[in-house]
Amino acid sequence: MNSTYPDSAEQLLRTLPTGLRIGGQSVPSITGAAFDVTDPATERTLTSVADATVDDALRAVETAHSAASVWAATPTRERSDILRRSYEILVERTDEFAMLMTLELGRALPDSLAEARYGADFLRWFAEEATRINGRVTTSPGGTGQIVVAHEPLGVCLAITPWNFPLAMGTRKIGPALAAGNVMIVKPASETPLTMLALADVLTEAGLPAGVLSVLPTSNAGGVTGAILSDSRVRKVSFTGSTRVGQILLRQAAERVQRTSMELGGNAPFLVFDDADVDAAVEGAFAAKMRNGGEACTAANRFLVHSTIAEEFTTKLTEKMAALRLGAGYDAGVTLGPLISADQRASVAGIVESALASGARLRLGGKIPDGEGFFYPPTVLDQVDAYAPATREEVFGPVAIISTFQTENEAVAAANSTEYGLAAYFYSRDIDRCKRVATALRAGMVGVNRGIISDVAAPFGGVKMSGIGREGGSEGISDYLDSKYIALT
Ligand code: NAP
């Protein structure tokens, strides 16, 4: 697919910050090294960014540590105002950030616009939360004194973010960390460092003091983050990404007993009962599957549909998937962009082949188009066994895998049968069933008759191998605070 960049993209590419962000400045790596950022739609280099080394990481820790106490003592109203101003600047630049994300991530512009708004909203939410960090005072039940509970920032925190939501996964960590009085070093995904560097510029423009936020793009993720975590002044790591890398970080954090928040992989089931409104379920299924082109941890990964409505549901969902327009995300009218990389496309294609090998029927797509770019077409597979190997993996692409069930118990058992527990969805018009199934599903988040659940005011996170901790809501800020008990007479 041949694409030329819109004028707004050309302009952005000329003015982007591409240095490391340390001490409020955009600086080169100590070695002067840089690595390329690729446009997934053309496989061409967009630009290159400074490549942080272990020495850069140590410099960032030093800078962060020296800014920590002043920031912790900054009045919460001031911290709040800076986050609020950052939100306002991001809102003014929604189109610019959306284009930037589409350039480095590939996905269609409407999805990037949605993330630009969602990502900005975390800064507004945590600007509001900053001034509501409350402690408590109680009298000891034995009458022996007073119990004062205060909340304090942790100090230097490390955030490691994935490529699939390059803005929102940053603001969902930076917002609460800074609101609570911590300083933060962010290691963005190597595929999408540009958005995070541009975000750091926004925070500086909003008045964030030097050193409070550092951004370290690197081609040596393990080395750089390992060096940061081996410094005992770093008190927390917040990670969003694969379960495999989360396990590595948990082991590293154990060495210095650092706090952890782990937002890991998902394998969300989407159940449609025979009493559901099928048209509404198809709308919800399409939203839950295709948000971000299917590259979302909350994406519906396995559809479990009652056998009596399976054909109607599958036909209608296939029609909606077929209407998607595949192309470079920045081209007008495109609704489905390329995947992030050749590896990711190979992984998606492998899951489809595995499903077909175990007897699935191909209803749509399934064939990689010729030409440049990491494109994969909208694909629908039905007649898949609910426990087939293809249902055990996170697809992370525009592929709907449909199985059937006969009874509620059977559906819930299949839904709960993976090691993950991030999101789950179901459609039913029976209120008793809604209560029963919402309780029975082993997931951190359950969507009842809706396909989109992310909300800045709600606690986002998983159970089982999907993670530890919550981001967003009031829970999101507690993950960046220590409780201190002061005993008074
Ligand atoms: P990933 O490979 O785990 O990478 C995530 C981040 O970790 C990137 O910044 C990556 O850097 C870094 N990293 C890789 N190896 C590392 C190591 N040894 N030590 C420290 N950092 C390391 O995951 P991904 O493929 O980017 O993202 C997709 C995954 O994220 C999916 O499983 C998805 O479900 C999950 N996710 C979860 C949530 C949630 O909230 N639960 C949200 C979004 C995504 P490089 O880019 O340099 O490799």
Short mmCIF file of N, CA and C in Angstrom, two decimals, residues 321-381:
data_model
loop_
_atom_site.label_atom_id
_atom_site.label_comp_id
_atom_site.label_asym_id
_atom_site.label_seq_id
_atom_site.Cartn_x
_atom_site.Cartn_y
_atom_site.Cartn_z
N MET A 321 -17.19 -6.42 10.28
CA MET A 321 -15.73 -6.54 10.13
C MET A 321 -15.35 -6.33 8.65
N ALA A 322 -16.16 -6.86 7.75
CA ALA A 322 -15.86 -6.75 6.30
C ALA A 322 -15.92 -5.30 5.84
N ALA A 323 -16.69 -4.47 6.56
CA ALA A 323 -16.84 -3.07 6.13
C ALA A 323 -15.66 -2.19 6.55
N LEU A 324 -14.73 -2.75 7.32
CA LEU A 324 -13.55 -1.96 7.72
C LEU A 324 -12.69 -1.66 6.50
N ARG A 325 -12.08 -0.47 6.50
CA ARG A 325 -11.20 -0.14 5.36
C ARG A 325 -9.74 -0.17 5.81
N LEU A 326 -9.01 -1.13 5.25
CA LEU A 326 -7.61 -1.35 5.65
C LEU A 326 -6.70 -0.40 4.88
N GLY A 327 -5.78 0.25 5.58
CA GLY A 327 -4.83 1.14 4.89
C GLY A 327 -3.95 1.86 5.89
N ALA A 328 -3.11 2.76 5.39
CA ALA A 328 -2.26 3.55 6.29
C ALA A 328 -3.17 4.37 7.19
N GLY A 329 -2.90 4.36 8.50
CA GLY A 329 -3.81 4.98 9.47
C GLY A 329 -4.07 6.44 9.21
N TYR A 330 -3.11 7.15 8.58
CA TYR A 330 -3.28 8.59 8.36
C TYR A 330 -3.99 8.89 7.05
N ASP A 331 -4.33 7.87 6.23
CA ASP A 331 -5.06 8.12 4.98
C ASP A 331 -6.54 8.31 5.28
N ALA A 332 -7.16 9.27 4.57
CA ALA A 332 -8.58 9.58 4.84
C ALA A 332 -9.45 8.35 4.61
N GLY A 333 -10.40 8.15 5.50
CA GLY A 333 -11.38 7.07 5.34
C GLY A 333 -10.91 5.72 5.84
N VAL A 334 -9.64 5.60 6.23
CA VAL A 334 -9.13 4.31 6.71
C VAL A 334 -9.65 4.06 8.13
N THR A 335 -10.15 2.84 8.37
CA THR A 335 -10.64 2.52 9.71
C THR A 335 -9.85 1.39 10.36
N LEU A 336 -8.92 0.79 9.61
CA LEU A 336 -8.06 -0.25 10.21
C LEU A 336 -6.64 -0.08 9.65
N GLY A 337 -5.70 0.23 10.53
CA GLY A 337 -4.31 0.43 10.11
C GLY A 337 -3.54 -0.88 10.16
N PRO A 338 -2.22 -0.80 9.94
CA PRO A 338 -1.37 -1.99 10.01
C PRO A 338 -1.14 -2.40 11.46
N LEU A 339 -0.60 -3.58 11.67
CA LEU A 339 -0.15 -3.98 13.00
C LEU A 339 1.19 -3.29 13.26
N ILE A 340 1.68 -3.40 14.50
CA ILE A 340 2.87 -2.64 14.89
C ILE A 340 4.14 -3.12 14.21
N SER A 341 4.25 -4.42 13.93
CA SER A 341 5.53 -4.93 13.44
C SER A 341 5.33 -6.23 12.67
N ALA A 342 6.39 -6.64 11.99
CA ALA A 342 6.34 -7.92 11.27
C ALA A 342 6.18 -9.07 12.26
N ASP A 343 6.83 -8.98 13.41
CA ASP A 343 6.73 -10.06 14.41
C ASP A 343 5.29 -10.20 14.91
N GLN A 344 4.67 -9.03 15.16
CA GLN A 344 3.29 -9.07 15.66
C GLN A 344 2.37 -9.67 14.60
N ARG A 345 2.61 -9.33 13.35
CA ARG A 345 1.77 -9.89 12.29
C ARG A 345 1.99 -11.40 12.17
N ALA A 346 3.24 -11.83 12.32
CA ALA A 346 3.51 -13.28 12.24
C ALA A 346 2.79 -14.00 13.38
N SER A 347 2.76 -13.36 14.55
CA SER A 347 2.09 -13.99 15.70
C SER A 347 0.58 -14.11 15.44
N VAL A 348 -0.04 -13.05 14.89
CA VAL A 348 -1.47 -13.09 14.60
C VAL A 348 -1.75 -14.16 13.54
N ALA A 349 -0.94 -14.19 12.49
CA ALA A 349 -1.14 -15.17 11.41
C ALA A 349 -0.99 -16.59 11.97
N GLY A 350 -0.05 -16.77 12.89
CA GLY A 350 0.18 -18.10 13.49
C GLY A 350 -1.04 -18.58 14.26
N ILE A 351 -1.70 -17.65 14.98
CA ILE A 351 -2.89 -18.03 15.76
C ILE A 351 -4.02 -18.44 14.80
N VAL A 352 -4.17 -17.70 13.71
CA VAL A 352 -5.22 -18.03 12.73
C VAL A 352 -4.92 -19.41 12.12
N GLU A 353 -3.68 -19.65 11.77
CA GLU A 353 -3.34 -20.97 11.20
C GLU A 353 -3.60 -22.08 12.20
N SER A 354 -3.26 -21.83 13.46
CA SER A 354 -3.48 -22.84 14.50
C SER A 354 -4.98 -23.16 14.63
N ALA A 355 -5.82 -22.11 14.56
CA ALA A 355 -7.27 -22.33 14.67
C ALA A 355 -7.76 -23.14 13.46
N LEU A 356 -7.29 -22.79 12.28
CA LEU A 356 -7.72 -23.50 11.07
C LEU A 356 -7.28 -24.96 11.14
N ALA A 357 -6.07 -25.18 11.65
CA ALA A 357 -5.54 -26.56 11.75
C ALA A 357 -6.37 -27.39 12.71
N SER A 358 -6.99 -26.72 13.71
CA SER A 358 -7.79 -27.53 14.64
C SER A 358 -9.28 -27.50 14.27
N GLY A 359 -9.59 -27.19 13.02
CA GLY A 359 -10.95 -27.40 12.52
C GLY A 359 -11.83 -26.17 12.42
N ALA A 360 -11.28 -24.97 12.65
CA ALA A 360 -12.10 -23.75 12.56
C ALA A 360 -12.52 -23.50 11.11
N ARG A 361 -13.60 -22.71 10.96
CA ARG A 361 -14.05 -22.33 9.61
C ARG A 361 -13.72 -20.84 9.41
N LEU A 362 -13.14 -20.53 8.25
CA LEU A 362 -12.77 -19.14 7.95
C LEU A 362 -13.97 -18.44 7.33
N ARG A 363 -14.47 -17.39 8.01
CA ARG A 363 -15.63 -16.65 7.48
C ARG A 363 -15.20 -15.38 6.77
N LEU A 364 -14.02 -14.87 7.12
CA LEU A 364 -13.57 -13.59 6.52
C LEU A 364 -12.06 -13.48 6.70
N GLY A 365 -11.39 -12.91 5.70
CA GLY A 365 -9.98 -12.52 5.83
C GLY A 365 -9.02 -13.70 5.84
N GLY A 366 -8.02 -13.59 6.72
CA GLY A 366 -7.07 -14.69 6.90
C GLY A 366 -5.90 -14.68 5.93
N LYS A 367 -5.84 -13.69 5.02
CA LYS A 367 -4.73 -13.71 4.05
C LYS A 367 -3.99 -12.37 4.12
N ILE A 368 -2.68 -12.44 4.32
CA ILE A 368 -1.86 -11.22 4.40
C ILE A 368 -1.81 -10.57 3.02
N PRO A 369 -2.15 -9.26 2.91
CA PRO A 369 -2.12 -8.61 1.59
C PRO A 369 -0.68 -8.43 1.09
N ASP A 370 -0.52 -8.37 -0.23
CA ASP A 370 0.81 -8.13 -0.80
C ASP A 370 1.21 -6.68 -0.53
N GLY A 371 2.52 -6.41 -0.64
CA GLY A 371 2.99 -5.02 -0.58
C GLY A 371 3.62 -4.67 0.76
N GLU A 372 4.05 -3.41 0.84
CA GLU A 372 4.74 -2.95 2.05
C GLU A 372 3.75 -2.73 3.19
N GLY A 373 4.28 -2.65 4.41
CA GLY A 373 3.44 -2.40 5.59
C GLY A 373 3.05 -3.70 6.27
N PHE A 374 2.82 -3.60 7.61
CA PHE A 374 2.54 -4.81 8.41
C PHE A 374 1.02 -5.04 8.50
N PHE A 375 0.37 -5.11 7.34
CA PHE A 375 -1.09 -5.20 7.34
C PHE A 375 -1.58 -6.62 7.56
N TYR A 376 -2.69 -6.71 8.28
CA TYR A 376 -3.40 -7.99 8.42
C TYR A 376 -4.89 -7.67 8.30
N PRO A 377 -5.63 -8.43 7.49
CA PRO A 377 -7.03 -8.05 7.23
C PRO A 377 -7.96 -8.44 8.38
N PRO A 378 -9.14 -7.78 8.44
CA PRO A 378 -10.14 -8.22 9.42
C PRO A 378 -10.48 -9.68 9.13
N THR A 379 -10.51 -10.49 10.19
CA THR A 379 -10.65 -11.94 10.02
C THR A 379 -11.67 -12.48 11.02
N VAL A 380 -12.54 -13.37 10.54
CA VAL A 380 -13.50 -14.01 11.44
C VAL A 380 -13.39 -15.52 11.27
N LEU A 381 -13.30 -16.21 12.41
CA LEU A 381 -13.24 -17.68 12.41
C LEU A 381 -14.36 -18.17 13.30
#
